[in-house]
Amino acid sequence: MVYKALTIAGSDSGGGAGIQADLKTFQELEVFGMSAITAVTAQNTLGVQGVYPLPLEAVAQQIDSVVVDLRPHAVKTGMLFSSSIIHLVASKIKEHQLQNIVVDPVMIAKGGAPLLQKEAIASLKSELLPLADVITPNIPEAEVLTGMEIRTIDDRKEAAKALHQLGVNYVVMKGGHGDGEQLVDLLYDGVRFYEWVSPRIETKHTHGTGCTFAAAITAQLAKGKTIYEAVDTAKQFIQAAIEDELGIGQGHGPTNHWAFRRRQR
Ligand SMILES: Nc1ncnc2c1ncn2[C@@H]1O[C@H](COP(=O)(O)OP(=O)(O)O)[C@@H](O)[C@H]1O
Ligand SMILES: Cc1ncc(COP(=O)(O)O)c(N)n1
């Protein structure tokens, strides 16, 4: 059986985040990766130098081309940029009855460049989240989506419940932006919370961690793993990718997408 996953996201010319991170991660986890590009960014480890959204027709056609011929077992969304792209992606998910939808609600790049227009947040909540099986916000994204201030682990749990109420089946709240030496990632399935606690790795090379983590979850769901198993593997994948740093670029470098595979030997 060949498992297939589609990423609908922005291109990162620097290769560490976006479409490039997703495809590399799918490949490392032995899932055939396909893409529909929403926007092209000129980007490197120092920041985002340019953002060029594609015409809606181009985004629609890429999704149609992939789905009619190569139907994916799971779909990840990343940088969607505008409310019109979000509306389009939501309608394509419905039209093609796509399954295992993982929404990474990308809003800003690590350096602060906006990857989602402010006015698009309402469409993200009302149109895309009700179709999502999984959402993978970091803490600032969860704050924007819920309007809540998140300080404690209990705050995170309240926010996860609020996101679940928007129609998402599984909320995976990433803990990279919390403080302290321990990092806590949470999974909420509407009934129970599951926690992954790990030591914070001291490094500036975390460009693309969110994309890579969500892509690993998507790949595992494409293979039919449960959400718990998928998050568990994604956690090991991102831990290895951050630990075995490549140290390339002058700024915030990419993670190491082949580290997890090498550790399996
Ligand atoms: N310094 C770090 N050490 C270990 N794990 C990290 C570190 N930074 C992020 N992670 C992990 O990487 C994933 C992405 O986290 P986060 O930084 O919160 O998301 P984003 O990249 O979207 O801002 C999470 O699983 C998080 O726990
Ligand atoms: C095209 C694109 N998509 C997403 C991100 C977010 O990256 P990060 O995972 O570092 O927050 C990015 N920098 N560029």
GROMACS .gro file of C-alpha atoms in nm, residues 35-239:
model
  205
   35SER     CA    1   0.139   1.986  -0.289
   36ALA     CA    2  -0.092   2.272  -0.372
   37ILE     CA    3   0.097   2.600  -0.330
   38THR     CA    4  -0.102   2.898  -0.197
   39ALA     CA    5   0.175   3.157  -0.201
   40VAL     CA    6   0.540   3.178  -0.290
   41THR     CA    7   0.765   3.336  -0.028
   42ALA     CA    8   1.118   3.458  -0.079
   43GLN     CA    9   1.257   3.348   0.255
   44ASN     CA   10   1.576   3.234   0.428
   45THR     CA   11   1.701   3.186   0.782
   46LEU     CA   12   1.719   3.564   0.828
   47GLY     CA   13   1.352   3.633   0.751
   48VAL     CA   14   1.086   3.674   0.485
   49GLN     CA   15   1.190   3.902   0.201
   50GLY     CA   16   0.878   3.869  -0.017
   51VAL     CA   17   0.527   3.716  -0.023
   52TYR     CA   18   0.347   3.641  -0.351
   53PRO     CA   19   0.002   3.485  -0.318
   54LEU     CA   20  -0.104   3.278  -0.619
   55PRO     CA   21  -0.429   3.345  -0.808
   56LEU     CA   22  -0.725   3.154  -0.661
   57GLU     CA   23  -0.765   2.966  -0.987
   58ALA     CA   24  -0.411   2.830  -0.957
   59VAL     CA   25  -0.472   2.705  -0.604
   60ALA     CA   26  -0.804   2.545  -0.703
   61GLN     CA   27  -0.657   2.372  -1.006
   62GLN     CA   28  -0.367   2.223  -0.811
   63ILE     CA   29  -0.608   2.072  -0.557
   64ASP     CA   30  -0.839   1.940  -0.830
   65SER     CA   31  -0.550   1.791  -1.029
   66VAL     CA   32  -0.412   1.606  -0.729
   67VAL     CA   33  -0.742   1.485  -0.591
   68VAL     CA   34  -0.904   1.352  -0.909
   69ASP     CA   35  -0.603   1.137  -0.990
   70LEU     CA   36  -0.403   1.073  -0.673
   71ARG     CA   37  -0.657   1.098  -0.393
   72PRO     CA   38  -0.471   1.172  -0.066
   73HIS     CA   39  -0.525   0.976   0.255
   74ALA     CA   40  -0.463   1.291   0.459
   75VAL     CA   41  -0.441   1.666   0.393
   76LYS     CA   42  -0.245   1.932   0.578
   77THR     CA   43  -0.300   2.305   0.548
   78GLY     CA   44  -0.031   2.559   0.639
   79MET     CA   45   0.009   2.920   0.523
   80LEU     CA   46  -0.324   3.015   0.360
   81PHE     CA   47  -0.264   3.392   0.360
   82SER     CA   48  -0.610   3.535   0.277
   83SER     CA   49  -0.978   3.480   0.350
   84SER     CA   50  -1.041   3.409  -0.018
   85ILE     CA   51  -0.786   3.124  -0.017
   86ILE     CA   52  -0.936   2.988   0.307
   87HIS     CA   53  -1.284   2.999   0.155
   88LEU     CA   54  -1.159   2.816  -0.153
   89VAL     CA   55  -0.974   2.547   0.045
   90ALA     CA   56  -1.281   2.488   0.266
   91SER     CA   57  -1.504   2.449  -0.038
   92LYS     CA   58  -1.259   2.207  -0.205
   93ILE     CA   59  -1.241   1.995   0.112
   94LYS     CA   60  -1.621   1.969   0.102
   95GLU     CA   61  -1.650   1.920  -0.274
   96HIS     CA   62  -1.396   1.635  -0.278
   97GLN     CA   63  -1.496   1.500   0.066
   98LEU     CA   64  -1.132   1.504   0.176
   99GLN     CA   65  -1.045   1.323   0.498
  100ASN     CA   66  -0.792   1.343   0.780
  101ILE     CA   67  -0.766   1.722   0.759
  102VAL     CA   68  -0.485   1.869   0.969
  103VAL     CA   69  -0.500   2.249   0.999
  104ASP     CA   70  -0.180   2.420   1.113
  105PRO     CA   71  -0.313   2.774   1.168
  106VAL     CA   72   0.004   2.951   1.049
  107MET     CA   73  -0.016   3.324   1.124
  108ILE     CA   74   0.329   3.479   1.150
  109ALA     CA   75   0.681   3.365   1.066
  110LYS     CA   76   0.931   3.339   1.354
  111GLY     CA   77   1.085   3.671   1.249
  112GLY     CA   78   0.745   3.846   1.268
  113ALA     CA   79   0.642   3.858   0.900
  114PRO     CA   80   0.264   3.809   0.857
  115LEU     CA   81   0.170   3.488   0.671
  116LEU     CA   82  -0.205   3.532   0.729
  117GLN     CA   83  -0.395   3.857   0.681
  118LYS     CA   84  -0.573   3.975   1.000
  119GLU     CA   85  -0.913   3.980   0.832
  120ALA     CA   86  -0.871   3.612   0.740
  121ILE     CA   87  -0.888   3.494   1.102
  122ALA     CA   88  -1.268   3.504   1.106
  123SER     CA   89  -1.290   3.281   0.795
  124LEU     CA   90  -1.035   3.042   0.943
  125LYS     CA   91  -1.260   3.001   1.247
  126SER     CA   92  -1.596   2.989   1.074
  127GLU     CA   93  -1.514   2.807   0.750
  128LEU     CA   94  -1.207   2.586   0.794
  129LEU     CA   95  -1.199   2.478   1.158
  130PRO     CA   96  -1.540   2.306   1.146
  131LEU     CA   97  -1.395   2.082   0.871
  132ALA     CA   98  -1.071   2.005   1.056
  133ASP     CA   99  -0.996   1.673   1.221
  134VAL     CA  100  -0.688   1.817   1.388
  135ILE     CA  101  -0.569   2.171   1.463
  136THR     CA  102  -0.210   2.234   1.575
  137PRO     CA  103  -0.187   2.589   1.714
  138ASN     CA  104   0.113   2.724   1.901
  139ILE     CA  105   0.026   2.931   2.209
  140PRO     CA  106   0.008   3.274   2.038
  141GLU     CA  107  -0.212   3.126   1.762
  142ALA     CA  108  -0.443   2.968   2.020
  143GLU     CA  109  -0.469   3.309   2.192
  144VAL     CA  110  -0.572   3.478   1.867
  145LEU     CA  111  -0.825   3.207   1.780
  146THR     CA  112  -0.990   3.199   2.123
  147GLY     CA  113  -0.939   3.558   2.238
  148MET     CA  114  -0.807   3.412   2.564
  149GLU     CA  115  -0.486   3.498   2.745
  150ILE     CA  116  -0.286   3.178   2.792
  151ARG     CA  117  -0.039   3.168   3.080
  152THR     CA  118  -0.080   2.841   3.269
  153ILE     CA  119  -0.133   2.480   3.164
  154ASP     CA  120  -0.494   2.515   3.282
  155ASP     CA  121  -0.534   2.814   3.047
  156ARG     CA  122  -0.408   2.595   2.763
  157LYS     CA  123  -0.666   2.331   2.849
  158GLU     CA  124  -0.946   2.591   2.854
  159ALA     CA  125  -0.833   2.720   2.514
  160ALA     CA  126  -0.819   2.365   2.377
  161LYS     CA  127  -1.179   2.312   2.490
  162ALA     CA  128  -1.284   2.638   2.322
  163LEU     CA  129  -1.116   2.529   1.995
  164HIS     CA  130  -1.283   2.189   2.016
  165GLN     CA  131  -1.617   2.370   2.042
  166LEU     CA  132  -1.549   2.535   1.705
  167GLY     CA  133  -1.590   2.191   1.551
  168VAL     CA  134  -1.236   2.050   1.551
  169ASN     CA  135  -1.213   1.683   1.659
  170TYR     CA  136  -0.862   1.691   1.804
  171VAL     CA  137  -0.672   1.990   1.937
  172VAL     CA  138  -0.294   1.959   1.957
  173MET     CA  139  -0.158   2.262   2.142
  174LYS     CA  140   0.215   2.298   2.094
  175GLY     CA  141   0.418   2.420   2.387
  176GLY     CA  142   0.725   2.567   2.216
  177HIS     CA  143   0.627   2.921   2.318
  178GLY     CA  144   0.570   2.845   2.685
  179ASP     CA  145   0.835   2.937   2.939
  180GLY     CA  146   1.038   2.715   3.164
  181GLU     CA  147   1.280   2.433   3.098
  182GLN     CA  148   1.010   2.178   3.024
  183LEU     CA  149   0.800   2.189   2.712
  184VAL     CA  150   0.443   2.060   2.729
  185ASP     CA  151   0.250   1.962   2.416
  186LEU     CA  152  -0.118   1.880   2.475
  187LEU     CA  153  -0.371   1.668   2.288
  188TYR     CA  154  -0.743   1.711   2.360
  189ASP     CA  155  -0.992   1.468   2.205
  190GLY     CA  156  -1.307   1.623   2.349
  191VAL     CA  157  -1.297   1.401   2.655
  192ARG     CA  158  -0.940   1.356   2.775
  193PHE     CA  159  -0.611   1.544   2.773
  194TYR     CA  160  -0.282   1.375   2.688
  195GLU     CA  161   0.051   1.544   2.758
  196TRP     CA  162   0.399   1.513   2.613
  197VAL     CA  163   0.659   1.671   2.839
  198SER     CA  164   1.014   1.716   2.709
  199PRO     CA  165   1.320   1.924   2.798
  200ARG     CA  166   1.356   2.249   2.604
  201ILE     CA  167   1.653   2.224   2.367
  202GLU     CA  168   1.868   2.538   2.375
  203THR     CA  169   1.903   2.639   2.012
  204LYS     CA  170   1.817   2.921   1.774
  205HIS     CA  171   1.757   2.676   1.490
  206THR     CA  172   1.382   2.626   1.513
  207HIS     CA  173   1.270   2.754   1.174
  208GLY     CA  174   0.990   2.529   1.053
  209THR     CA  175   0.933   2.330   1.375
  210GLY     CA  176   0.557   2.386   1.363
  211CYS     CA  177   0.525   2.286   0.996
  212THR     CA  178   0.741   1.978   1.045
  213PHE     CA  179   0.552   1.863   1.354
  214ALA     CA  180   0.209   1.901   1.187
  215ALA     CA  181   0.338   1.732   0.869
  216ALA     CA  182   0.455   1.432   1.073
  217ILE     CA  183   0.108   1.406   1.232
  218THR     CA  184  -0.048   1.422   0.882
  219ALA     CA  185   0.182   1.150   0.746
  220GLN     CA  186   0.098   0.917   1.033
  221LEU     CA  187  -0.277   0.977   0.995
  222ALA     CA  188  -0.241   0.900   0.622
  223LYS     CA  189  -0.106   0.560   0.727
  224GLY     CA  190  -0.411   0.498   0.944
  225LYS     CA  191  -0.244   0.557   1.281
  226THR     CA  192  -0.457   0.686   1.568
  227ILE     CA  193  -0.425   1.051   1.667
  228TYR     CA  194  -0.236   0.952   1.983
  229GLU     CA  195   0.012   0.740   1.785
  230ALA     CA  196   0.047   1.017   1.524
  231VAL     CA  197   0.129   1.287   1.780
  232ASP     CA  198   0.366   1.052   1.960
  233THR     CA  199   0.569   0.985   1.644
  234ALA     CA  200   0.556   1.354   1.546
  235LYS     CA  201   0.698   1.446   1.885
  236GLN     CA  202   0.991   1.204   1.839
  237PHE     CA  203   1.041   1.331   1.485
  238ILE     CA  204   1.060   1.699   1.586
  239GLN     CA  205   1.273   1.625   1.893
   0.00000   0.00000   0.00000
